[in-house]
CSV table of C-alpha atoms in Angstrom, one decimal:
chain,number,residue,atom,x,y,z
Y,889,UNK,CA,56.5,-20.3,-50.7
Y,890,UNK,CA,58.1,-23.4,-51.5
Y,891,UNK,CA,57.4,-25.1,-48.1
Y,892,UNK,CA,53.9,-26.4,-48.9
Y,893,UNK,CA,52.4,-23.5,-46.7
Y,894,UNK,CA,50.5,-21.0,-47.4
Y,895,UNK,CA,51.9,-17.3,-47.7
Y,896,UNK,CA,49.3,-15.2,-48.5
Y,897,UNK,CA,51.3,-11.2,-47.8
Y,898,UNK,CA,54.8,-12.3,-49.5
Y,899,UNK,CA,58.0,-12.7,-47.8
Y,900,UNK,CA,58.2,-9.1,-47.6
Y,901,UNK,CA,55.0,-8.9,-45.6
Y,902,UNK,CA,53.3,-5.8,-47.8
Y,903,UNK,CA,51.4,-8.2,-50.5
Y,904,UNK,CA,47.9,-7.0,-51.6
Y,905,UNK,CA,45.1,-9.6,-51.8
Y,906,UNK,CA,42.3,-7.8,-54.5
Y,907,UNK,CA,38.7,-9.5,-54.6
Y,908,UNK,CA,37.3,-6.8,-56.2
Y,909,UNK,CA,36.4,-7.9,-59.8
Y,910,UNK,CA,35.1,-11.9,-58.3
Y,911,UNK,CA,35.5,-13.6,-55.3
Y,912,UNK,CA,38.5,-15.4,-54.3
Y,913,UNK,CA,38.4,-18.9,-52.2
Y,914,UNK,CA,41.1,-20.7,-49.9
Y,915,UNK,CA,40.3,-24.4,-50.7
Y,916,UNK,CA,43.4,-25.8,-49.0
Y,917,UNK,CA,43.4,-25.7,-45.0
Y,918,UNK,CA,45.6,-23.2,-43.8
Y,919,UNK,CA,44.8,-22.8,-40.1
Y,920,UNK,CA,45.3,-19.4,-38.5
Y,921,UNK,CA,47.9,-17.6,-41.0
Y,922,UNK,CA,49.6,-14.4,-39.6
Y,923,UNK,CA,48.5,-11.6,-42.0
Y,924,UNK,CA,50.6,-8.2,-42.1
Y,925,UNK,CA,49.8,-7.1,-46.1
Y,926,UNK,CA,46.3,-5.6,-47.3
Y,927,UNK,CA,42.9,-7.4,-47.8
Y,928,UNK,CA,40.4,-5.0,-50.0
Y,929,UNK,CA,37.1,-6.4,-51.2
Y,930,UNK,CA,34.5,-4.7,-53.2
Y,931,UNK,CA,31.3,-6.2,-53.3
Y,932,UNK,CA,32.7,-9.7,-53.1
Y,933,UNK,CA,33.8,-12.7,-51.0
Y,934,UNK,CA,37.1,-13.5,-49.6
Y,935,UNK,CA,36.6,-17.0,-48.6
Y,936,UNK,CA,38.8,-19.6,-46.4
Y,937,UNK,CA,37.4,-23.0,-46.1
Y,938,UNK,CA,39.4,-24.1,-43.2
Y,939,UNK,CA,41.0,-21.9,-41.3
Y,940,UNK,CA,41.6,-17.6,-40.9
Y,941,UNK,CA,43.3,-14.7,-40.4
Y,942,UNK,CA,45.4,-13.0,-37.7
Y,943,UNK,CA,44.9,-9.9,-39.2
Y,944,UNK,CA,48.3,-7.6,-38.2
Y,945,UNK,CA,47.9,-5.8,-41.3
Y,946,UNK,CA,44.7,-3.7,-43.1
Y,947,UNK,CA,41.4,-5.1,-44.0
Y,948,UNK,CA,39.3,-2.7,-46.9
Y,949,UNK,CA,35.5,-4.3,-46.7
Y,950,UNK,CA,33.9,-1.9,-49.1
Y,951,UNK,CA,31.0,-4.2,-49.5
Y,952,UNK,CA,31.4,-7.7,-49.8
Y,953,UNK,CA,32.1,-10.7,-47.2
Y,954,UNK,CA,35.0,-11.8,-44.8
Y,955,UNK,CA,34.1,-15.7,-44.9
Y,956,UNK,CA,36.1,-18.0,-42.5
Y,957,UNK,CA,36.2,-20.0,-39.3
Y,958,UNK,CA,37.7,-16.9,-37.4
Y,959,UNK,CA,39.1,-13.9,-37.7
Y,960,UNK,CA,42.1,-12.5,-35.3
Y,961,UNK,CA,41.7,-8.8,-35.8
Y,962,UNK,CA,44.7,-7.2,-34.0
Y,963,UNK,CA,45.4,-4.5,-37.0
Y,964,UNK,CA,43.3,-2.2,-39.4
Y,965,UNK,CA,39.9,-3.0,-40.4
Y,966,UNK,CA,38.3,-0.1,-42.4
Y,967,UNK,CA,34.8,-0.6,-43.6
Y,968,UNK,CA,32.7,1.2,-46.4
Y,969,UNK,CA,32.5,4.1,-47.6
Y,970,UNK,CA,30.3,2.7,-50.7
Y,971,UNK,CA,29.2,-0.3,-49.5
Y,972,UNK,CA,28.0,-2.3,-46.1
Y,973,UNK,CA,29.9,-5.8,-45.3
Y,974,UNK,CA,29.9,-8.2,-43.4
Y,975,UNK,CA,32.4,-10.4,-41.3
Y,976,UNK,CA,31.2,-14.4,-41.4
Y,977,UNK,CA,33.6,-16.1,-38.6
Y,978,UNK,CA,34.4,-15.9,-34.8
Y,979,UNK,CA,35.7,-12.8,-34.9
Y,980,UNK,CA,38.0,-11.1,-31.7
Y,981,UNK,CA,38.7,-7.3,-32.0
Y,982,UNK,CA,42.2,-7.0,-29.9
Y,983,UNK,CA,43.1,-4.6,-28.0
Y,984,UNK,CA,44.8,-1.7,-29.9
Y,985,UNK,CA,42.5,-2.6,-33.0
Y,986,UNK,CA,41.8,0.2,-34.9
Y,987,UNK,CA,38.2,-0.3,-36.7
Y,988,UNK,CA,37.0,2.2,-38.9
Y,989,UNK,CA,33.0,2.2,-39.7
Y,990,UNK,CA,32.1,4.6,-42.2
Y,991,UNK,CA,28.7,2.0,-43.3
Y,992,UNK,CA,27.3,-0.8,-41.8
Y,993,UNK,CA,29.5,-4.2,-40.7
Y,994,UNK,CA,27.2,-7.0,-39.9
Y,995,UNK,CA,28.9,-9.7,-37.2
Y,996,UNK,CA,27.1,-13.2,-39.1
Y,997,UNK,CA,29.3,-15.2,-36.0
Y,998,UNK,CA,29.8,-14.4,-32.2
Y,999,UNK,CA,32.6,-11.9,-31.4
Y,1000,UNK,CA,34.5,-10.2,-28.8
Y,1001,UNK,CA,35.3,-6.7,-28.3
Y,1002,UNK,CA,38.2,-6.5,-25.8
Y,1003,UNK,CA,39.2,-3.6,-23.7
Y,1004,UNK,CA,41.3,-1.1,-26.1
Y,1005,UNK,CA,40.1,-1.8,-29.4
Y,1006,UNK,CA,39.1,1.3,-31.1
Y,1007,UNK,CA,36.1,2.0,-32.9
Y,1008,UNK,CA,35.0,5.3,-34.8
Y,1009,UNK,CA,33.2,6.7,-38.1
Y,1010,UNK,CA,29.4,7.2,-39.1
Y,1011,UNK,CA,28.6,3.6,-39.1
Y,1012,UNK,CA,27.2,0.6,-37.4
Y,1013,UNK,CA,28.5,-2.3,-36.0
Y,1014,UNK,CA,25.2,-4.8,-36.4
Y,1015,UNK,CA,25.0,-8.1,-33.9
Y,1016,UNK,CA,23.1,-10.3,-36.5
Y,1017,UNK,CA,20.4,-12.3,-35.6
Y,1018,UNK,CA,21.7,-16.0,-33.5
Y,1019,UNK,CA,24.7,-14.3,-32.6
Y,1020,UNK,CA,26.4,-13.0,-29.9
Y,1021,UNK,CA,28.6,-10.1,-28.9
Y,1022,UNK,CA,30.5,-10.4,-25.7
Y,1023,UNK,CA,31.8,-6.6,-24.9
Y,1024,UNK,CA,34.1,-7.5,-22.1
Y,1025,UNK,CA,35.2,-5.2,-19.2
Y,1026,UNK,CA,36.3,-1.5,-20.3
Y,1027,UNK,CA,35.4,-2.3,-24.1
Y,1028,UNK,CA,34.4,1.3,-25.9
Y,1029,UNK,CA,32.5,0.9,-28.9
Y,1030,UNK,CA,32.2,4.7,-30.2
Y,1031,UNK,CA,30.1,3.6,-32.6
Y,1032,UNK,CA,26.8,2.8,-32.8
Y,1033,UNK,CA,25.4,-0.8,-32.1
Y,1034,UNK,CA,22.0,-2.7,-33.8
Y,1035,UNK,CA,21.7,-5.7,-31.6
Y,1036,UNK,CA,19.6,-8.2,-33.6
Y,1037,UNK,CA,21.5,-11.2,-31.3
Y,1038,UNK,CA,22.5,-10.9,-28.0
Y,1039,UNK,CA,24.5,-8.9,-26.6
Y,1040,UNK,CA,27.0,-9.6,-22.9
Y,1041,UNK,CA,28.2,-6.1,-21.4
Y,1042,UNK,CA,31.4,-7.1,-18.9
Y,1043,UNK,CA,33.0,-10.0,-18.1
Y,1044,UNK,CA,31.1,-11.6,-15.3
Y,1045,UNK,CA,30.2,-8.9,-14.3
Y,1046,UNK,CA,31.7,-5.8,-16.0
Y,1047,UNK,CA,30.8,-2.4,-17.7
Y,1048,UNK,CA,30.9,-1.8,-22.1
Y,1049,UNK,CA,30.0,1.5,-23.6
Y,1050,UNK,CA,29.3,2.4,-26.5
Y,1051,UNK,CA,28.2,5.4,-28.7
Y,1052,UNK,CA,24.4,4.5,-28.8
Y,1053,UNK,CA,22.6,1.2,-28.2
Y,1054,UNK,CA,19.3,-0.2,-30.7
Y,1055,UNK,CA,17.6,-3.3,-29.9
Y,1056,UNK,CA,15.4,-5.0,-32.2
Y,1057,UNK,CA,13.0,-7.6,-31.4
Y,1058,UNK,CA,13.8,-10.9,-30.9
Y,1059,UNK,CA,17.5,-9.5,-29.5
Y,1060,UNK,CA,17.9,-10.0,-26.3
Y,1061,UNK,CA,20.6,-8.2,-23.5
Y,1062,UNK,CA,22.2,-10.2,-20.7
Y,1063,UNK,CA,23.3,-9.4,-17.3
Y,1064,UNK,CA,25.0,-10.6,-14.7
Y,1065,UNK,CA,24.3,-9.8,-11.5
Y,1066,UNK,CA,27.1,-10.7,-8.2
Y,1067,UNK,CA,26.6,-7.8,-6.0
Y,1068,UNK,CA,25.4,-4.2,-5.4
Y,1069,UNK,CA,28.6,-2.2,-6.9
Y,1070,UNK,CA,28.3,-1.7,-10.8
Y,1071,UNK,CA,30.6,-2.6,-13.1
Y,1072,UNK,CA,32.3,-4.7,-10.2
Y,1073,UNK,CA,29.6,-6.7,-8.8
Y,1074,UNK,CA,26.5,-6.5,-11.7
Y,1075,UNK,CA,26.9,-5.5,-15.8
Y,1076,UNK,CA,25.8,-2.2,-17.0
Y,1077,UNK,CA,25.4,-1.1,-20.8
Y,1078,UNK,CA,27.2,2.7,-20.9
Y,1079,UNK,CA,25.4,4.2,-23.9
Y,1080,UNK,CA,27.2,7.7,-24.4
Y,1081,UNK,CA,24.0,8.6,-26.9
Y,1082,UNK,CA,20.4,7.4,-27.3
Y,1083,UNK,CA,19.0,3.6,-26.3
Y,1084,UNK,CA,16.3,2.5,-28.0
Y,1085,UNK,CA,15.1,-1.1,-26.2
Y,1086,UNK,CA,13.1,-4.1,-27.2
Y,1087,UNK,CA,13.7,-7.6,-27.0
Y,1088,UNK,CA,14.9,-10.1,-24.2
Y,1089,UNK,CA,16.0,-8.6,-21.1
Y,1090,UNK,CA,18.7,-12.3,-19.6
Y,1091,UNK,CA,18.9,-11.5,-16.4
Y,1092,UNK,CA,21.5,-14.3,-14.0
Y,1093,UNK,CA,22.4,-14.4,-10.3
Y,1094,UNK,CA,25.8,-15.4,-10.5
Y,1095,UNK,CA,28.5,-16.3,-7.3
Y,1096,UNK,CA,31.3,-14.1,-7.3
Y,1097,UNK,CA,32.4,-16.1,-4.0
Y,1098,UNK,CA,31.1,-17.2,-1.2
Y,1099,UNK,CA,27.2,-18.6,-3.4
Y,1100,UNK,CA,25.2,-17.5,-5.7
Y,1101,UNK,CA,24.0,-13.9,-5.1
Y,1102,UNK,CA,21.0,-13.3,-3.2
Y,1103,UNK,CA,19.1,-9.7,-3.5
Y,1104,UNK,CA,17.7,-7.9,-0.7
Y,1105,UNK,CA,14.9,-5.8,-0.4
Y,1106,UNK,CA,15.9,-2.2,-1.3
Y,1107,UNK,CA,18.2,-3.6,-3.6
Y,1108,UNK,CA,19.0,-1.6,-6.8
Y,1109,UNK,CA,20.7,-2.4,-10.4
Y,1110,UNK,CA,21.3,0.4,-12.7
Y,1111,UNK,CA,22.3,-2.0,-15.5
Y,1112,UNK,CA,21.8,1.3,-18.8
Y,1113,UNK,CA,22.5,4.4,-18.4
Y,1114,UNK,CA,22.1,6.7,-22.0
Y,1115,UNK,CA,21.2,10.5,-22.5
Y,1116,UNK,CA,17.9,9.0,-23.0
Y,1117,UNK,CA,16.0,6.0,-23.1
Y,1118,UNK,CA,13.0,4.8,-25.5
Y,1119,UNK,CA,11.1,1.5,-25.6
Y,1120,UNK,CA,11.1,-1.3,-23.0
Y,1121,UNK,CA,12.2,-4.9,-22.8
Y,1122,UNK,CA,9.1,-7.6,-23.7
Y,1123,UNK,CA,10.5,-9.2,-20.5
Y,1124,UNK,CA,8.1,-8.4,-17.6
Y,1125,UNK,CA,9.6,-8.5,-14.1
Y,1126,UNK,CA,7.8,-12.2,-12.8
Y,1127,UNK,CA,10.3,-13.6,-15.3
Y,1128,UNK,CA,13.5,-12.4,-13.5
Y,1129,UNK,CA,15.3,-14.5,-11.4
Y,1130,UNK,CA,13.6,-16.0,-8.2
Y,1131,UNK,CA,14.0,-13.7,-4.9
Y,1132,UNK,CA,13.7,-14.9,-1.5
Y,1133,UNK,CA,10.6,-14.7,0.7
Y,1134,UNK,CA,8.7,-11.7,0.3
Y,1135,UNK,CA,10.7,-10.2,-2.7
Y,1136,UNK,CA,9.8,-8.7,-6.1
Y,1137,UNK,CA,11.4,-7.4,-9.1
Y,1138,UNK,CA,10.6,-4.1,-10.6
Y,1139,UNK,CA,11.9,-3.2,-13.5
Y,1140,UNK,CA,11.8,0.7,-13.3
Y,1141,UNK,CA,12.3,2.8,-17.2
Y,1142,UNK,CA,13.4,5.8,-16.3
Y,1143,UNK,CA,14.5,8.8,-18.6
Y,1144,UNK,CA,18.3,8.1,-18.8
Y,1145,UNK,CA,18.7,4.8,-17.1
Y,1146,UNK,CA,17.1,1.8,-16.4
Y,1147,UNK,CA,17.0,-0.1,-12.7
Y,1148,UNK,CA,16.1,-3.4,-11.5
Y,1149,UNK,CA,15.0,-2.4,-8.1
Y,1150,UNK,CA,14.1,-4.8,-5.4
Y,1151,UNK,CA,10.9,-4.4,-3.4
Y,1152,UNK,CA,10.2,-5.7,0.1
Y,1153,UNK,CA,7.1,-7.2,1.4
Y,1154,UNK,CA,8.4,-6.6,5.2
Y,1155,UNK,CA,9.2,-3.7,7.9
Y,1156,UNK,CA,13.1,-4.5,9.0
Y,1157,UNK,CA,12.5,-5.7,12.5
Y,1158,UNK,CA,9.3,-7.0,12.4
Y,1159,UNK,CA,10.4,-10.5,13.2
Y,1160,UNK,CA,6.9,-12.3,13.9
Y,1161,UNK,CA,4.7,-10.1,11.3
Y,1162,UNK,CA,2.2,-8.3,12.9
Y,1163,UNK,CA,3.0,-5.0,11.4
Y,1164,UNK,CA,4.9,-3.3,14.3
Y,1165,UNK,CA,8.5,-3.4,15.3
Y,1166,UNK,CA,7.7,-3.9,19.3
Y,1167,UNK,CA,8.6,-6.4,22.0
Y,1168,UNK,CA,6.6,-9.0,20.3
Y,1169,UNK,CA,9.3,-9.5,17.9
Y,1170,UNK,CA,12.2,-10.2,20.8
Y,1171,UNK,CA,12.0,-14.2,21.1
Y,1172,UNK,CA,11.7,-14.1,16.6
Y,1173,UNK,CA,14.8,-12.1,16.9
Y,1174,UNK,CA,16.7,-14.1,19.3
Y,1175,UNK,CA,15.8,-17.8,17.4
Y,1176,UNK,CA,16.3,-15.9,14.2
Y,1177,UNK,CA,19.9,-15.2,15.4
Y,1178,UNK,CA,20.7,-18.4,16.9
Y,1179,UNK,CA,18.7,-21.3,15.4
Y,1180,UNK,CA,17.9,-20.0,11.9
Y,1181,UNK,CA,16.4,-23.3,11.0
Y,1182,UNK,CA,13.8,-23.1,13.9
Y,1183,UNK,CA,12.9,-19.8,13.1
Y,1184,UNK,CA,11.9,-20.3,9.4
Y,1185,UNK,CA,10.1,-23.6,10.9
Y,1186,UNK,CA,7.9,-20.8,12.7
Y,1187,UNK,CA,7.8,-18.7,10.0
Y,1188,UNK,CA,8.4,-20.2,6.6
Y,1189,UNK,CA,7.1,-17.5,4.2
Y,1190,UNK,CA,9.0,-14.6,6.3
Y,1191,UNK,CA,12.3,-13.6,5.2
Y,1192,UNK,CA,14.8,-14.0,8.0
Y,1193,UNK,CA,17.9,-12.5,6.7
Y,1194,UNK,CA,15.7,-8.8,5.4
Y,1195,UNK,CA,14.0,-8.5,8.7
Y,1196,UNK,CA,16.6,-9.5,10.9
Y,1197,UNK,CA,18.9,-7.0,9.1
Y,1198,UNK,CA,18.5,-4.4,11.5
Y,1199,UNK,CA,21.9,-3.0,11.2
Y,1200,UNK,CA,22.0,-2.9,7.3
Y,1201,UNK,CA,25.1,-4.9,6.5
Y,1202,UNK,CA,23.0,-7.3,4.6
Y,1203,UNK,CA,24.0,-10.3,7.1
Y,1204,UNK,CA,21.4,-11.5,10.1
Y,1205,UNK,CA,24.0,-11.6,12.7
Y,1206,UNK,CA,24.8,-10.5,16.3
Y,1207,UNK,CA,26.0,-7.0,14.7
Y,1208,UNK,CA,22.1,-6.4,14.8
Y,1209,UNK,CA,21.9,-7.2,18.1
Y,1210,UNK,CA,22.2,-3.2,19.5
Y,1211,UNK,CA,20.7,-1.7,16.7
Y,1212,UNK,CA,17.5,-4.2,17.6
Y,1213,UNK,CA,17.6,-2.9,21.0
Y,1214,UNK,CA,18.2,0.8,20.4
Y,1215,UNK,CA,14.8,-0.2,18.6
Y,1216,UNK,CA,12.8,-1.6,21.4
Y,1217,UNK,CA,14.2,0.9,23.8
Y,1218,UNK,CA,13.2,3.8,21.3
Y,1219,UNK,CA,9.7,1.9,21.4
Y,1220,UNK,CA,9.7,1.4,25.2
Y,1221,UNK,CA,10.4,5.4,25.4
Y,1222,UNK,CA,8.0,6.3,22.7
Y,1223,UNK,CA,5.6,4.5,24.6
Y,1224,UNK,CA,6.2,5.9,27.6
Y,1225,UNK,CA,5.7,9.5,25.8
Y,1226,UNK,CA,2.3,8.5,24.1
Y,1227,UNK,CA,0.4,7.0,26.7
Y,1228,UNK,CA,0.8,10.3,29.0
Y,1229,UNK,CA,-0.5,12.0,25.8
Y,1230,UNK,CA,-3.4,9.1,25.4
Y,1231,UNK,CA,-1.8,8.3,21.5
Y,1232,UNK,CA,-0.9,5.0,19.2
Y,1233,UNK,CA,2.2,3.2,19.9
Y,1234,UNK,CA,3.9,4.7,17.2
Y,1235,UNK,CA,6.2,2.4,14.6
Y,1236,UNK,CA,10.0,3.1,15.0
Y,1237,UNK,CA,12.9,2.6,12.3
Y,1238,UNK,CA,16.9,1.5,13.8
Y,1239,UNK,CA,19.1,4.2,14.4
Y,1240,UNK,CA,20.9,4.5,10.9
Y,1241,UNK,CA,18.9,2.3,8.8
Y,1242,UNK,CA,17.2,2.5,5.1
Y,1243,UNK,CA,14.3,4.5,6.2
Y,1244,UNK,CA,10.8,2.5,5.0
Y,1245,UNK,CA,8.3,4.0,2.6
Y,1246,UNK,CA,4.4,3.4,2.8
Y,1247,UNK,CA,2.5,2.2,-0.4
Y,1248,UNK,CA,-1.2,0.7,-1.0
Y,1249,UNK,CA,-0.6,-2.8,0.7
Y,1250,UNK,CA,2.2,-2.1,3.2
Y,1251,UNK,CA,6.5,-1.6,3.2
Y,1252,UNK,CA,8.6,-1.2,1.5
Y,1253,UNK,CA,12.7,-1.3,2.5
Y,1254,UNK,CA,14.3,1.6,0.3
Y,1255,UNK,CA,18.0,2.9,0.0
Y,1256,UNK,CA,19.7,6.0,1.7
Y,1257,UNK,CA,20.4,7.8,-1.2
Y,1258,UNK,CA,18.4,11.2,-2.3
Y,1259,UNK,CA,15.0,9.8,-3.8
Y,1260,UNK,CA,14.4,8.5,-6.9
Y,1261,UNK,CA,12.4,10.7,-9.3
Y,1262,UNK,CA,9.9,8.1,-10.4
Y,1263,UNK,CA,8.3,8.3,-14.2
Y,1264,UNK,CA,4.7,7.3,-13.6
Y,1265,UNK,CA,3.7,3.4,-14.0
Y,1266,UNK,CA,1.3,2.2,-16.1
Y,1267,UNK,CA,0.3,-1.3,-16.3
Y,1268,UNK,CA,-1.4,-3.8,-13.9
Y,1269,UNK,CA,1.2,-5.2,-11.9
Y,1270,UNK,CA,3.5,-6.4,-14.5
Y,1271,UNK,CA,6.6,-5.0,-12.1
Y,1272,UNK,CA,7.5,-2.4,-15.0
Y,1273,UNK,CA,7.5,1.3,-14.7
Y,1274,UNK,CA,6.5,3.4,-17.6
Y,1275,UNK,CA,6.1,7.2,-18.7
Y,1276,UNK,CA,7.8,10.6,-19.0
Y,1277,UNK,CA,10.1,12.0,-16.3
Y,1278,UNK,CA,8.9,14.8,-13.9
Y,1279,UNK,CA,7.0,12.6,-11.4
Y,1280,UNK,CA,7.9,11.1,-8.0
Y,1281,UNK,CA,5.2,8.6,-7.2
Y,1282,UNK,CA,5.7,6.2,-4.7
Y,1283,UNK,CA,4.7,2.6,-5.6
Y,1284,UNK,CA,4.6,-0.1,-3.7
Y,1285,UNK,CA,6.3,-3.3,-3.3
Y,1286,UNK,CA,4.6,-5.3,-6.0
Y,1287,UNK,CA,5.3,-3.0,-8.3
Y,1288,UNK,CA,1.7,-1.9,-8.8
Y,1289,UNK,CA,0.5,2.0,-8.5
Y,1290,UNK,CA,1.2,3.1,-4.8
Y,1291,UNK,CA,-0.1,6.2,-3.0
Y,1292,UNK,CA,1.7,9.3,-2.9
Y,1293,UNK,CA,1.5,10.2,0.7
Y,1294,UNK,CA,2.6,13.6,2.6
């Protein structure tokens, strides 16, 4: 244009770039040029050594290759309908993006899929292999997704949908995990059709304030939800992130979602581990309350925090302190009862708290919400659950076949 720039729509704005009969290359360096004409390509490369395109006009990718350091696309991108194609640079899709799949448009560099773009058509936006897709908070991707990469739902943490959800091997998912809210505390993957998993399951504690987050038993992470769900992750549960005392993943497949659950090796109130909540457990309580350090010198495999918990507001504190002795007056009573009638001491939950659930090799702490229908598990302790839906069998807190008791 006369200015030793480059001006690659016109002064006008509406110029047509055509590499449709060979491939056309940017030698010079142009960094990030504002582009409000039209792009097509058909079956060949458009190529910029150094440098890109904010993209405020249309892209046409019938076939053929987007090739550049990045690629700002904040107007019309419209792929197909003859031919796949692919986009070679970091690529961000802006809010109020309108991106039109009618075949298959391959991501060759990472990307982000901000909240407001719009996807639609028959095709397939493809994560390629050693790259990755971040899908932040409230992105809708209402097409379908082959992840061959890796793939970030939210934005530490946050929610993504999209129109249906394939993993090959070698791909892997990641999720963040903060808290027990979804979408505000812990990534989920919204798949509005069918999932189909394999791969890498990332899983990361992360501190949304105040450390790094710390899971408690009964603990549960519904990080997919689809209209159905086939496959599993090659990621078995030991290879999670480390729990405290007494804790265990379980990664449980279930027919339209798929939980990380936390189980417990403890009864909430048991403070000295003998198996009973009773008066035993009064001076544990009591140093567990006021010198945490000297109770986890007397008991340095227990978990302080879970048992002590009695009240259910995840914190060992003095708020426990009357549902502990609603507890151990409840036993005192109960007592009372069963030794006129010549029975056990029986075992008594808090007033108000996650009610406990019996499996081969002890308890388990599990949620107040209606019960889980439970696909059957397979496996020898790998922490996964497998199978078809229609079954509620308990398992227990390793993750390992549990008895289903009346």
């Amino acid at each position: 244009d006369g200015s030793g720039s480059v001006d690659l729509d016109g002064v006008s704005g509406t110029g047509v770039i055509n590499a449709v009969d060979g491939d056309i290359r940017i030698a010079q360096g142009i960094g990030s040029v504002n582009f409000a004409g039209e792009l097509n390509t058909r079956n060949h490369t458009f190529q910029v050594d150094a440098g890109g395109l904010f993209n405020d006009g249309t892209l046409n990718l019938n076939g053929g290759t987007y090739r550049a350091f990045d690629l700002v696309q904040a107007g019309r991108l419209s792929v197909g309908p003859d031919s796949d194609a692919e986009i070679d640079a970091l690529v961000t899709f802006r809010t109020a993006s309108v991106n039109d799949l009618a075949t298959t448009l391959t991501l060759a560099q990472d990307a982000e899929v901000q909240a407001g773009a719009s996807f639609s058509g028959a095709g397939t936006l493809r994560v390629g292999a050693g790259t990755t897709a971040q899908l932040h908070d409230g992105a809708n991707i209402d097409v379908a997704v082959l992840n061959e990469g890796r793939v970030e739902p939210g934005d530490s943490p946050g929610a993504a949908t999209v129109a249906a959800f394939k993993a090959a091997p070698n791909s892997e998912l990641a999720i963040e995990i903060g808290g027990v809210q979804p979408a505000m505390e812990y990534d989920r993957l919204v798949v509005n059709g069918a999932a189909s998993l394999d791969g890498e399951l990332d899983v990361t504690l992360v501190d949304l304030g105040g450390g790094t987050f710390a899971p408690l038993g009964g603990d549960t992470f519904e990080i997919i939800t689809a209209s159905s769900i086939s496959g599993s992750f090659d990621t078995p549960a030991a290879q999670l992130p480390a729990l405290g005392p007494e804790l265990e993943w379980f990664i449980d497949y279930n027919a339209t979602n798929v939980a990380l659950e936390v189980m417990a090796d403890y009864l909430v109130g048991d403070m000295n581990n003998d198996g009973a909540v009773n008066f035993g457990d009064l001076s544990p309580f009591t140093a567990a309350l006021t010198d945490p350090v000297a109770y986890q010198n007397m008991f340095p495999t227990l978990n302080r925090v879970g048992r002590c918990d009695v009240s259910g507001d995840r914190l060992c504190n003095f708020g426990d302190l009357a549902a502990f002795g609603d507890q151990l007056v409840g036993i005192g009573s109960a007592a009372g009862s069963a030794a006129q009638a010549g029975v056990p001491e029986p075992m008594v939950r808090p007033p108000g708290h996650p009610e406990t659930a019996v499996g081969t090799s002890g308890l388990r702490r599990c949620t107040d919400a209606a019960p889980v229908d439970r696909r059957p598990r397979r496996g020898g302790g790998d922490g996964v659950a497998r199978g078809g839906p229609g079954r509620s069998d308990l398992v227990d807190r390793r993750g390992r076949p549990g008895d289903r008791r009346g």
